[in-house]
Coordinates of C-alpha atoms in Angstrom, one line a residue:
X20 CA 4.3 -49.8 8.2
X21 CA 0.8 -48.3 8.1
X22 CA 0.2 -45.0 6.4
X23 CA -2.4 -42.5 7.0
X24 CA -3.5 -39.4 4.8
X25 CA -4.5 -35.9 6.2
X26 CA -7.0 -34.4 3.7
X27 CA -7.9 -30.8 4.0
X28 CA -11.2 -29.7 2.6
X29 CA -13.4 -26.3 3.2
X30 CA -15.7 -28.6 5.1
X31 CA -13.3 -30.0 7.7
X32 CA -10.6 -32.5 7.9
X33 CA -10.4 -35.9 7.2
X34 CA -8.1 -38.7 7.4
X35 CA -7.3 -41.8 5.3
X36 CA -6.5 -45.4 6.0
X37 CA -4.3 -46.5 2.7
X38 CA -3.9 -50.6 2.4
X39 CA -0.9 -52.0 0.9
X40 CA 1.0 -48.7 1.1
X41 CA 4.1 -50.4 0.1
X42 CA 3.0 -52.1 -2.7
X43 CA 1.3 -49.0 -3.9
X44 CA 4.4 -47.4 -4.0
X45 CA 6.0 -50.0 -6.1
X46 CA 3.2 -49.6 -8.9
X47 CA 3.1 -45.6 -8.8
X48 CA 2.3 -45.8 -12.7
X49 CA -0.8 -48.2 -12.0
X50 CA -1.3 -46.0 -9.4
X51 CA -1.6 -42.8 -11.5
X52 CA -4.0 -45.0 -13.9
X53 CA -6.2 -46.0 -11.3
X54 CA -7.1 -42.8 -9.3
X55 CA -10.0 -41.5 -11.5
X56 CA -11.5 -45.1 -11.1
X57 CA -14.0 -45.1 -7.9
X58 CA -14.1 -48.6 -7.5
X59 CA -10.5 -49.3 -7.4
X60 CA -9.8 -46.4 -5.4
X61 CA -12.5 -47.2 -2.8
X62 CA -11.0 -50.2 -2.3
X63 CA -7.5 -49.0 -1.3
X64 CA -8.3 -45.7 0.7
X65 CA -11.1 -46.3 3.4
X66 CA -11.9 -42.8 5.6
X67 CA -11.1 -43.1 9.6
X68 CA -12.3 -40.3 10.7
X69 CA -14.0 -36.8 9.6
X70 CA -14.0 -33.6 11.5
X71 CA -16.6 -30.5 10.0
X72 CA -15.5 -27.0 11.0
X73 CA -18.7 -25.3 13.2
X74 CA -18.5 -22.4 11.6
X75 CA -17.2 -19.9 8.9
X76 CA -15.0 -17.8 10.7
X77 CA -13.5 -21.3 12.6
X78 CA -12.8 -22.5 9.0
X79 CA -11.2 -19.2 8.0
X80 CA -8.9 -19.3 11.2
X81 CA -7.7 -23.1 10.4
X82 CA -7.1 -22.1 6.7
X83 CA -4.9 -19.3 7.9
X84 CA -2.8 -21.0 10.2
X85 CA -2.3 -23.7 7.5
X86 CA -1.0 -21.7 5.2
X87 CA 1.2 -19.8 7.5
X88 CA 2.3 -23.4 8.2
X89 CA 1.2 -23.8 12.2
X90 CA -0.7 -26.6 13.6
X91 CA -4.3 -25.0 14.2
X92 CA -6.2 -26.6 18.4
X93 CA -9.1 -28.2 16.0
X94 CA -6.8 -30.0 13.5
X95 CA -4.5 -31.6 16.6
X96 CA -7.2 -32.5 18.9
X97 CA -8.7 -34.7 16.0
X98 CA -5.4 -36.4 15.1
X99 CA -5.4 -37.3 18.5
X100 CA -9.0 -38.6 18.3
X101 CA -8.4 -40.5 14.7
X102 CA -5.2 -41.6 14.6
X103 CA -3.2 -44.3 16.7
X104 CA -0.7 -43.7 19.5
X105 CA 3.2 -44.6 17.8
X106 CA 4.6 -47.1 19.5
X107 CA 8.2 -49.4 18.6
X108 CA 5.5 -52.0 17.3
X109 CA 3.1 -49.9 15.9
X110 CA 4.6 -47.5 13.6
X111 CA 2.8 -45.6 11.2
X112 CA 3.7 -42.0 8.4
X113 CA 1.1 -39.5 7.6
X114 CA 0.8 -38.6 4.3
X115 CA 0.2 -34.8 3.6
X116 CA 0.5 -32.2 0.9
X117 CA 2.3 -29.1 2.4
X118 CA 5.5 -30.1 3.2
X119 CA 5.7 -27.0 5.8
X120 CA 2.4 -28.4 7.6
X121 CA 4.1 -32.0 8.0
X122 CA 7.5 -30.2 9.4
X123 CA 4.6 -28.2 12.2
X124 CA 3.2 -31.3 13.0
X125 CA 6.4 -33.5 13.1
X126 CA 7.6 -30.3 15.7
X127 CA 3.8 -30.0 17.9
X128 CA 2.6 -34.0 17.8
X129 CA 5.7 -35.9 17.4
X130 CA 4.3 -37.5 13.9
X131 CA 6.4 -39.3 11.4
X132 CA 5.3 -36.9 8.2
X133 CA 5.7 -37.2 4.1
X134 CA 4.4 -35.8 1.3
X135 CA 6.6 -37.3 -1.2
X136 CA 6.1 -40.8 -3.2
X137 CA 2.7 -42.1 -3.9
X138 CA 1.3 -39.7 -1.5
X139 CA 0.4 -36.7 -4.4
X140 CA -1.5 -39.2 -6.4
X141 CA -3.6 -40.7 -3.2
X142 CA -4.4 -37.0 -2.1
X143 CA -5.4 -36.5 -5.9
X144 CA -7.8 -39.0 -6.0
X145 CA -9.4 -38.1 -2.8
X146 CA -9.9 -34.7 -3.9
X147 CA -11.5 -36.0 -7.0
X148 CA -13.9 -38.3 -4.9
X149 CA -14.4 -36.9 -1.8
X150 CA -18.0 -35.7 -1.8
X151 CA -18.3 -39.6 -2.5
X152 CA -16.1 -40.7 0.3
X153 CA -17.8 -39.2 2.8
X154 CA -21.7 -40.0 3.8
X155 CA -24.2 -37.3 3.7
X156 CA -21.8 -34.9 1.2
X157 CA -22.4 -34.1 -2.4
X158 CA -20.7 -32.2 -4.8
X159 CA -22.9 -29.6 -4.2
X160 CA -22.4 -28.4 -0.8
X161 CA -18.5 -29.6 -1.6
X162 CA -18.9 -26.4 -4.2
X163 CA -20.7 -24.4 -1.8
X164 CA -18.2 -24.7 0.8
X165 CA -15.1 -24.5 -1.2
X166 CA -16.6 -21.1 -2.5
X167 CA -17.7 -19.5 0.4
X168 CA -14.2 -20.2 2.0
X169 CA -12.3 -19.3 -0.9
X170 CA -13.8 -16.1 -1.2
X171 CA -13.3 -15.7 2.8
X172 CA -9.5 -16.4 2.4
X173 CA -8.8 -14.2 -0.5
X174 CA -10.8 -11.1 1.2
X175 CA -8.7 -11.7 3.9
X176 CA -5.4 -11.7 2.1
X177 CA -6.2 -8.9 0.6
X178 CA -7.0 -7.0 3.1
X179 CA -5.2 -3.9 3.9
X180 CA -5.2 -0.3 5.5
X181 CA -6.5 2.0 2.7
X182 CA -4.1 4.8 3.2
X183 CA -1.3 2.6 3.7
X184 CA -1.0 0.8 0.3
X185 CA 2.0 0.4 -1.8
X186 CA 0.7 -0.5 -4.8
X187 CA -0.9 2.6 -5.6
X188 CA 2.8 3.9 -5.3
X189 CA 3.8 1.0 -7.5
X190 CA 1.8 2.6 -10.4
X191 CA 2.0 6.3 -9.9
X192 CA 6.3 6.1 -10.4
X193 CA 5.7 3.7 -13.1
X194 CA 3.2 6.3 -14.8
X195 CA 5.5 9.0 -13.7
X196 CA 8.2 7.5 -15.7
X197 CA 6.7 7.0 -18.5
X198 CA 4.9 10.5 -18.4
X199 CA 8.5 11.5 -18.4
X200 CA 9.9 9.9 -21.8
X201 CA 6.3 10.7 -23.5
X202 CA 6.6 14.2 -22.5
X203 CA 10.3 14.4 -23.8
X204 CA 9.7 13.3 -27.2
X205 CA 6.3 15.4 -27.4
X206 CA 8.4 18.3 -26.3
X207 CA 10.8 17.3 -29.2
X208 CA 8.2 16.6 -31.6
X209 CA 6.5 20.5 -31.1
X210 CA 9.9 21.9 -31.0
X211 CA 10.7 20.4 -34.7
X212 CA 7.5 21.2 -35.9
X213 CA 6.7 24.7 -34.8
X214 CA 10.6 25.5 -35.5
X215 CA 9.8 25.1 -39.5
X216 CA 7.6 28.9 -38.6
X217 CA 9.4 29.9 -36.2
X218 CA 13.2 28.9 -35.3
X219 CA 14.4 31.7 -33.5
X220 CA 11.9 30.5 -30.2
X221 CA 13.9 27.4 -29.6
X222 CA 17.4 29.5 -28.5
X223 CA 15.4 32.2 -26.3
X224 CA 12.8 29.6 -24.5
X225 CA 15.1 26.0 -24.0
X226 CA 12.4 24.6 -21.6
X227 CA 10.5 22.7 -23.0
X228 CA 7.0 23.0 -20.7
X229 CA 7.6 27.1 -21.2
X230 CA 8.1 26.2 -25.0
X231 CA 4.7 24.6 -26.0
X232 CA 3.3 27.0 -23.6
X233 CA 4.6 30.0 -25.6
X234 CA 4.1 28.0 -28.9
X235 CA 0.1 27.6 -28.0
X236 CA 0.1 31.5 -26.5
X237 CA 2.1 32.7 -29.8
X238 CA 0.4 30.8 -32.7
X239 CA 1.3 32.8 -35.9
X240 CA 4.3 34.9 -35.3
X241 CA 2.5 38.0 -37.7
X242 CA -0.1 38.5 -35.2
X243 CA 2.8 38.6 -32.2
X244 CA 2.5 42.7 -31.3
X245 CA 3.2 45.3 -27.9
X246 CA -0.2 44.4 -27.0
X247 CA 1.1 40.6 -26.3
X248 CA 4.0 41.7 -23.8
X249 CA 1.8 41.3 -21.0
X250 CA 0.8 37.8 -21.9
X251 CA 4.5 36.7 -22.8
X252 CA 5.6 38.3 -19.5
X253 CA 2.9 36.2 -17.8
X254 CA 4.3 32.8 -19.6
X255 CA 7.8 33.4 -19.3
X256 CA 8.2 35.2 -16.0
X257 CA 10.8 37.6 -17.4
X258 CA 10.2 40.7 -19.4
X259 CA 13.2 40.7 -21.2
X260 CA 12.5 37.1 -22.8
X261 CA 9.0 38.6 -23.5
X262 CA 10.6 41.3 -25.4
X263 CA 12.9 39.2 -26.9
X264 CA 10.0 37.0 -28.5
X265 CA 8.6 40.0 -30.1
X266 CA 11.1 41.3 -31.7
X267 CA 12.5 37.8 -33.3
X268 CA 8.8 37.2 -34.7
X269 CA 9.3 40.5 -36.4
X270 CA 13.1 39.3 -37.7
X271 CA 12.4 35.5 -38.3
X272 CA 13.5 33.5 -40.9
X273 CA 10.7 31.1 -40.5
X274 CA 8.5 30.3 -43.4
X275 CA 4.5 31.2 -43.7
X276 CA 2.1 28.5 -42.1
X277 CA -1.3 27.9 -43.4
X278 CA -4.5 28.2 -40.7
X279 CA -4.4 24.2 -41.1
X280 CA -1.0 23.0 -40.0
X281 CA -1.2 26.1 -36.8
X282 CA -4.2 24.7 -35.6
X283 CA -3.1 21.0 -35.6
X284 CA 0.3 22.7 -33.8
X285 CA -2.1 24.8 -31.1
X286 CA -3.7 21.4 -30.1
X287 CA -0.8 18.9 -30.0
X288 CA 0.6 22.0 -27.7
X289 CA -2.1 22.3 -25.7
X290 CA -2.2 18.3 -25.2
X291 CA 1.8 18.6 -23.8
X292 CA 1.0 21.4 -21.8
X293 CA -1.8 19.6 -20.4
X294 CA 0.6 16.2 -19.7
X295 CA 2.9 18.6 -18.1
X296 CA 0.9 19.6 -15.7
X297 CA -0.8 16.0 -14.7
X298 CA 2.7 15.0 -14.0
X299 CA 3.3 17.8 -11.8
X300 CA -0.3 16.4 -10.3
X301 CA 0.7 13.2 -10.2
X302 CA 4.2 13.8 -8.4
X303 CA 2.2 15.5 -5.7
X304 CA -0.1 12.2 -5.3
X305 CA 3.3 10.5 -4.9
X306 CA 4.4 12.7 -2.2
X307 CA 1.5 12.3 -0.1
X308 CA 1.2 8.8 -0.4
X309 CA 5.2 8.5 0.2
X310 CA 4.2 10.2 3.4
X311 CA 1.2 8.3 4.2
X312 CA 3.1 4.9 3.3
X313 CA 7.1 5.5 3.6
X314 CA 7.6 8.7 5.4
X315 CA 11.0 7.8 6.7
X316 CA 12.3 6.3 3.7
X317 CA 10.9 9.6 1.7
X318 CA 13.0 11.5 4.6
X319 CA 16.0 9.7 4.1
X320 CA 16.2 9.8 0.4
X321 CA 13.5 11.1 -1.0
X322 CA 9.9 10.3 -3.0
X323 CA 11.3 9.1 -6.1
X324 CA 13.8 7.1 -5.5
X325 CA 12.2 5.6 -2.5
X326 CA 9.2 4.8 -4.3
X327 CA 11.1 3.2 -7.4
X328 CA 13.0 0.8 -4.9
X329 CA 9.4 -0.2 -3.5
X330 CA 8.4 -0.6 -7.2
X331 CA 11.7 -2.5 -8.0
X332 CA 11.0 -5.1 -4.5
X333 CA 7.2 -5.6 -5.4
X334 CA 6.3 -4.0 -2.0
X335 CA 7.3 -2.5 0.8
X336 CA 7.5 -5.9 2.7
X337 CA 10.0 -7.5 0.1
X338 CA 11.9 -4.2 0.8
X339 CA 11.7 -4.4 4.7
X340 CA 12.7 -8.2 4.1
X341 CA 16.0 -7.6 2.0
X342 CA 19.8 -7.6 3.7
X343 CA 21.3 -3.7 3.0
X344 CA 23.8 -5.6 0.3
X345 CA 20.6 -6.4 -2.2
X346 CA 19.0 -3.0 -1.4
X347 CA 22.7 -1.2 -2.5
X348 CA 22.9 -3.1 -5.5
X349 CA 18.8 -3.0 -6.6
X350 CA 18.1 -2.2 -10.2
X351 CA 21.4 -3.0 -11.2
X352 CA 21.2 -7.0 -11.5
X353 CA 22.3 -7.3 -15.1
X354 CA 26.1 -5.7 -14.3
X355 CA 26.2 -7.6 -10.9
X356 CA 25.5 -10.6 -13.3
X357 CA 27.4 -10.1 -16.0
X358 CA 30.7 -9.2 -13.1
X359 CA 29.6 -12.1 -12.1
X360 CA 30.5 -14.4 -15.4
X361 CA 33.7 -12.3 -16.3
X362 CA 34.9 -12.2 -12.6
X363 CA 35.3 -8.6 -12.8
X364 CA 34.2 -6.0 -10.2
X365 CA 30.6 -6.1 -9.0
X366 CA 28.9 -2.8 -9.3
X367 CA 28.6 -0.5 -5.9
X368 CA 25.0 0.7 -6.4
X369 CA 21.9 0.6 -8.2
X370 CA 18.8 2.8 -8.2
X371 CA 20.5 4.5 -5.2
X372 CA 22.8 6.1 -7.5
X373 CA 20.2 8.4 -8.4
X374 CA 20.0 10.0 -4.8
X375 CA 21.7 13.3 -4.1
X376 CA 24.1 12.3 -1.6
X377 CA 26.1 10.0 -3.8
X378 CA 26.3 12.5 -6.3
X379 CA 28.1 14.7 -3.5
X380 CA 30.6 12.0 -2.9
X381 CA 34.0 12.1 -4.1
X382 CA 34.7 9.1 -6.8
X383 CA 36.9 7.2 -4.5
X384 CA 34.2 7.7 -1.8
X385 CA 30.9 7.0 -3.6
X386 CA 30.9 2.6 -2.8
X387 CA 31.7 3.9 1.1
X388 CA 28.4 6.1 0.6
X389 CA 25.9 4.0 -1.3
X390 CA 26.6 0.9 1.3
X391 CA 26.3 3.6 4.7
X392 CA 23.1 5.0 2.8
X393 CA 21.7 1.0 1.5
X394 CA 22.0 0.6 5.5
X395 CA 20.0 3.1 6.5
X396 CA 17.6 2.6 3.8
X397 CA 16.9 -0.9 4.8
X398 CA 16.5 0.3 8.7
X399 CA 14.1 2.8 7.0
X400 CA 12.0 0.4 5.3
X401 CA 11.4 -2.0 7.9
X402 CA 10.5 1.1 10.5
X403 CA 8.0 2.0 7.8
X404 CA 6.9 -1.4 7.1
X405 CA 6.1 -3.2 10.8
X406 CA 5.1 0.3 12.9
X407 CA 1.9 1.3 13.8
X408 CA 1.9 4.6 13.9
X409 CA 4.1 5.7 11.1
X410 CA 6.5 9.4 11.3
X411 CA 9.3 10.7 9.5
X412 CA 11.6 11.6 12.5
X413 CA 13.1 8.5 12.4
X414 CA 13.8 9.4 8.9
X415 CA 15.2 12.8 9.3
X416 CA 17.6 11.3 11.8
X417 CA 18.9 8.6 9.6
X418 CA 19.2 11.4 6.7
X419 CA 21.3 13.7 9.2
X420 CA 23.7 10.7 9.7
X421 CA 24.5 10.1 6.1
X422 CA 25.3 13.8 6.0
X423 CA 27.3 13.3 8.8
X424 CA 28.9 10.6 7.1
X425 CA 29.7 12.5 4.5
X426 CA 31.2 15.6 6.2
X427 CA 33.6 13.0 8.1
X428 CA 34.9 11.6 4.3
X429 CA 35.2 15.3 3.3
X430 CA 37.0 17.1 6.0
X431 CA 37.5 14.2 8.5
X432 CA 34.9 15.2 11.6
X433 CA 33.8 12.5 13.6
X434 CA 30.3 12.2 13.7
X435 CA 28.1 10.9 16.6
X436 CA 27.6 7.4 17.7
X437 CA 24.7 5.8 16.1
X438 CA 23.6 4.8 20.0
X439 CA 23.0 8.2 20.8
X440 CA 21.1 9.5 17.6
X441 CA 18.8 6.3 17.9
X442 CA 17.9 7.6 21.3
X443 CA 16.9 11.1 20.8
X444 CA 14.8 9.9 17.6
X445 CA 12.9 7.0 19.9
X446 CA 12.4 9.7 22.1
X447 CA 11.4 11.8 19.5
X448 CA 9.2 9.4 18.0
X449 CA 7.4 8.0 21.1
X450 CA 6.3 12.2 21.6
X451 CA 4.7 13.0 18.2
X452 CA 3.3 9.0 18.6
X453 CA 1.8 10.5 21.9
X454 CA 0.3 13.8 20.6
X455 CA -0.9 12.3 18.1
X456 CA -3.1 10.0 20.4
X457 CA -4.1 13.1 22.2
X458 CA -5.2 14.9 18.8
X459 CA -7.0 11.8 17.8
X460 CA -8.5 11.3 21.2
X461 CA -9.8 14.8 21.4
X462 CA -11.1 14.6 17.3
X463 CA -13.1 11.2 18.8
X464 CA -14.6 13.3 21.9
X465 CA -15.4 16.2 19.7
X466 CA -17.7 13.7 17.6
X467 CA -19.1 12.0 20.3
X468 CA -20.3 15.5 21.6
X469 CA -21.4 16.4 17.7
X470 CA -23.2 13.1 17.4
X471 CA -25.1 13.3 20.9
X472 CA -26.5 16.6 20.1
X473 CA -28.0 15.6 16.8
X474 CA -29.7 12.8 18.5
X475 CA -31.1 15.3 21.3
X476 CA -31.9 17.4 18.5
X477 CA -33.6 14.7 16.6
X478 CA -35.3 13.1 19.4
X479 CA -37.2 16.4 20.4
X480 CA -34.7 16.9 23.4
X481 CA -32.3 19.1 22.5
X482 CA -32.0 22.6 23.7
X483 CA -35.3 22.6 25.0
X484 CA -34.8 20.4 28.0
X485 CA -32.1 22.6 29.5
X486 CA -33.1 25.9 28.9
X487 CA -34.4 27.7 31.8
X488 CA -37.7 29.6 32.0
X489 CA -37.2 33.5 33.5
X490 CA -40.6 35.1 35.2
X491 CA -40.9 38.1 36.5
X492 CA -42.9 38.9 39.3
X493 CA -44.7 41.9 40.5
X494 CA -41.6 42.9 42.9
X495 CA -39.4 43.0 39.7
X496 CA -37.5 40.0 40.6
X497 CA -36.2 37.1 38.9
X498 CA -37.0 33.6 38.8
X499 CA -35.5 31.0 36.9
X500 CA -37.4 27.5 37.2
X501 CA -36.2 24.4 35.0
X502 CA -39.0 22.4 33.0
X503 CA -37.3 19.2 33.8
X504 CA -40.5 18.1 35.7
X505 CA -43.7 17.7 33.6
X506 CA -45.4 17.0 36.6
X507 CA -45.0 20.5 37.9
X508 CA -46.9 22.0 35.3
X509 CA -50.7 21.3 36.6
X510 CA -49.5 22.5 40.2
X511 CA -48.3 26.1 38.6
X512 CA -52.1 26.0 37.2
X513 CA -54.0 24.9 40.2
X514 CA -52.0 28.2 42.4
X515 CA -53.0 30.7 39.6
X516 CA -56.9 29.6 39.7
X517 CA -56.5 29.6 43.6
X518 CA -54.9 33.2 43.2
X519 CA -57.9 34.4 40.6
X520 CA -60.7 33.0 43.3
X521 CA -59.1 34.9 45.7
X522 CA -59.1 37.9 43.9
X523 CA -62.9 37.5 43.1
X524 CA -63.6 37.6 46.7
X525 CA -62.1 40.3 47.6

């Protein structure tokens, strides 16, 4: 039985005639030993045939549909050109490395494929002597090629819509969460230290934002006066609290602070106040890229938890990809493992649990909810993931059927049939997709007209050209004539000299 190797390279394709294929595979260890050695090697791999892509963007397509694992026109129509047709007597494998590619061309040509046995170590020593397999190819323009397509691929692969990229949500819940614990024991950390001056702050300001705020405004509690009310009113919101301030800094228990120590506490309180308000920042960046991104999973259960289950998934593909049972139980793999190994009950949700409408449930009702909502969330995800024109009524839908869901555990309603409310929204949807189109067609017509008067305007022709020249004649009349005609203009001359000679003779 003969056996054949595919060979993929940047350059093109190329197969392999391998002698004594069985016997190779007898001696894989020899075989192993022998594959850096050009001489040996030469003598057991001889090249049939070899195909050069034409072009760039032809190799870039054939790289693509390999890896996707179809069978690319190019790379079937030379099989058929190299390789012999299978016949009862004449039976032959082909040796290849992606296992997916053999199963394509096993389906498409009808091949006998492998790419197990003695085949990794043949391929292995082609790809380490290939520039000298083939005539006219060095290991140069092997480099170049391999470069220029490898840079190709991976521009390609990473190639996305700007405004739609998850990764950038990725980050900004990640940083979000750990702006949280830092700010938290910041807060702590000013709360302990100012409270050795001034205790009595702590009861009548428990926020803790508020609190380094009124800790910076405040400083040294002796210089706290009526004059200050304004400010403290300003801070707090609330007159009475202002009051309250000043007259515990004139009753506190706190003991004297040097200039030192209060102006190391005024900056680390001015560094907490300025944390506090970069998260507040950076959960509006969230929120608009949630709605650029995810807008019907950010209706359905909000920014934050929607954009911790992307986080959780890797992306919002994984997330479209997973069955509503993984997305109920996400973030919460060490119980599901561990109630696993004891045999004890498997936990009924995960990161969902932070979502508002579980918290509503009743206890007996909260698994019924987290699995109706880790249904919806998973029809959310993938409407978010695959559409092209992405809107959160699908979303608000979806979000008004858990809440239906809810009201029928509570008092027992029915709610509608999930038919009908997918109707309206498509309905719903496919109008806002439409005026959007208008908007967007009427922004593109709006340019066109902006652009085509600055080149008039920079080509000389702008206004010019169509305004229209008034003259008045001796009657008092009107006459508007257009200066589309340069031609005209020596006419208009020769009349008036006619119109002065005739006035000379008379």
């Amino acid at each position: 039985m003969a056996l054949y190797v595919l060979y993929e390279h940047a350059a093109g394709y190329a197969v392999f005639g391998v002698k004594e294929f069985e016997e190779i595979s007898m001696l894989l260890p020899q075989v192993e030993q022998s594959v850096t050695d050009l001489s040996r090697f030469n003598s057991i791999v001889k090249l049939l045939g070899f195909a050069p892509f034409k072009t760039a963007v032809a190799a870039l397509e054939n790289v693509n549909a390999i890896s996707e694992g179809i069978v690319p026109d190019d790379l079937s129509v030379f099989l058929d050109s190299v390789l012999p047709k299978a016949s009862k007597s004449n039976k032959f494998t082909l040796g290849v490395a992606d296992a997916k590619l053999g199963a394509a061309l096993a389906e498409a040509i009808g091949i006998q494929c492998s790419h197990i046995g003695a085949i990794p170590e043949i391929l292995r020593g082609i790809r380490h002597h290939f520039p000298k397999l083939v005539k006219g190819f060095s290991d140069k323009s092997a480099g170049i090629a391999q470069l220029g397509l490898g840079h190709s691929y991976s521009r390609c692969k990473v190639k996305f819509n700007v405004h739609r990229s998850d990764n950038m949500i990725i980050q900004s819940i990640a940083l979000l969460d750990q702006l949280d614990k830092d700010i938290n024991t910041f807060s702590m950390r000013i709360r302990e230290w100012y409270s050795y001056h001034f205790p009595e702050l702590v009861k009548i300001v428990p926020d803790n934002y508020l609190f380094a705020k009124v800790a910076h405004f405040v400083k040294d509690r002796k210089s706290l006066s009526d004059q200050s009310l304004e400010g403290l009113e300003e801070i707090v919101m609330d007159s009475e609290k202002a009051k309250a301030i000043i007259d515990a800094s004139k009753m506190s228990m706190g003991m004297d602070i040097s200039v030192i120590d209060l102006l190391n506490i005024e900056m680390f309180a001015k560094r907490v106040v300025n944390l506090s308000e970069y998260r507040h920042q950076l959960a509006e960046y969230l929120h608009s890229k949630m709605g650029n991104v995810a807008p019907n999973l950010q209706a359905l259960i909000g920014d934050q938890v929607g954009a911790r289950l992307i986080s959780k998934a890797g992306s919002l593909t994984n997330l479209a990809k997973y069955p509503a049972s993984t997305v109920q139980i996400l973030g919460a793999e060490k119980a599901l493992f561990r109630a696993l190994k004891t045999k004890s009950n498997t936990p009924k949700y995960g990161l969902l649990f932070n979502s508002t409408f579980i918290g509503r449930a009743n206890a007996k009702n909260k698994g019924r909810i987290s699995r109706f909502l880790a249904n919806k969330c998973s029809i959310a995800s993938r409407i978010d993931c695959f559409t092209e024109a992405p809107s959160n009524v699908i979303g608000e839908a979806l979000k008004q059927q858990v809440e239906d869901r809810l009201k029928f555990y509570e008092t027992g309603e029915t709610p509608r049939k999930n038919l009908e409310v997918m109707k309206e929204a498509l309905e719903a949807a496919s109008q806002v997709a439409a005026s959007n189109q208008q908007a967007s067609g009427k922004k593109k017509k709006k340019n066109k007209k902006r652009k085509h008067e600055a080149e008039n305007g920079e080509n000389g022709n702008g206004d010019a050209d169509e305004t229209l020249n008034e003259t008045i004649n001796g009657n008092g009349t009107m006459e508007i004539a257009e200066d589309d005609d340069p031609a005209d203009e020596p006419k208009k001359k020769k009349k008036k000299k006619k119109n002065k000679n005739k006035d000379s003779d008379a």
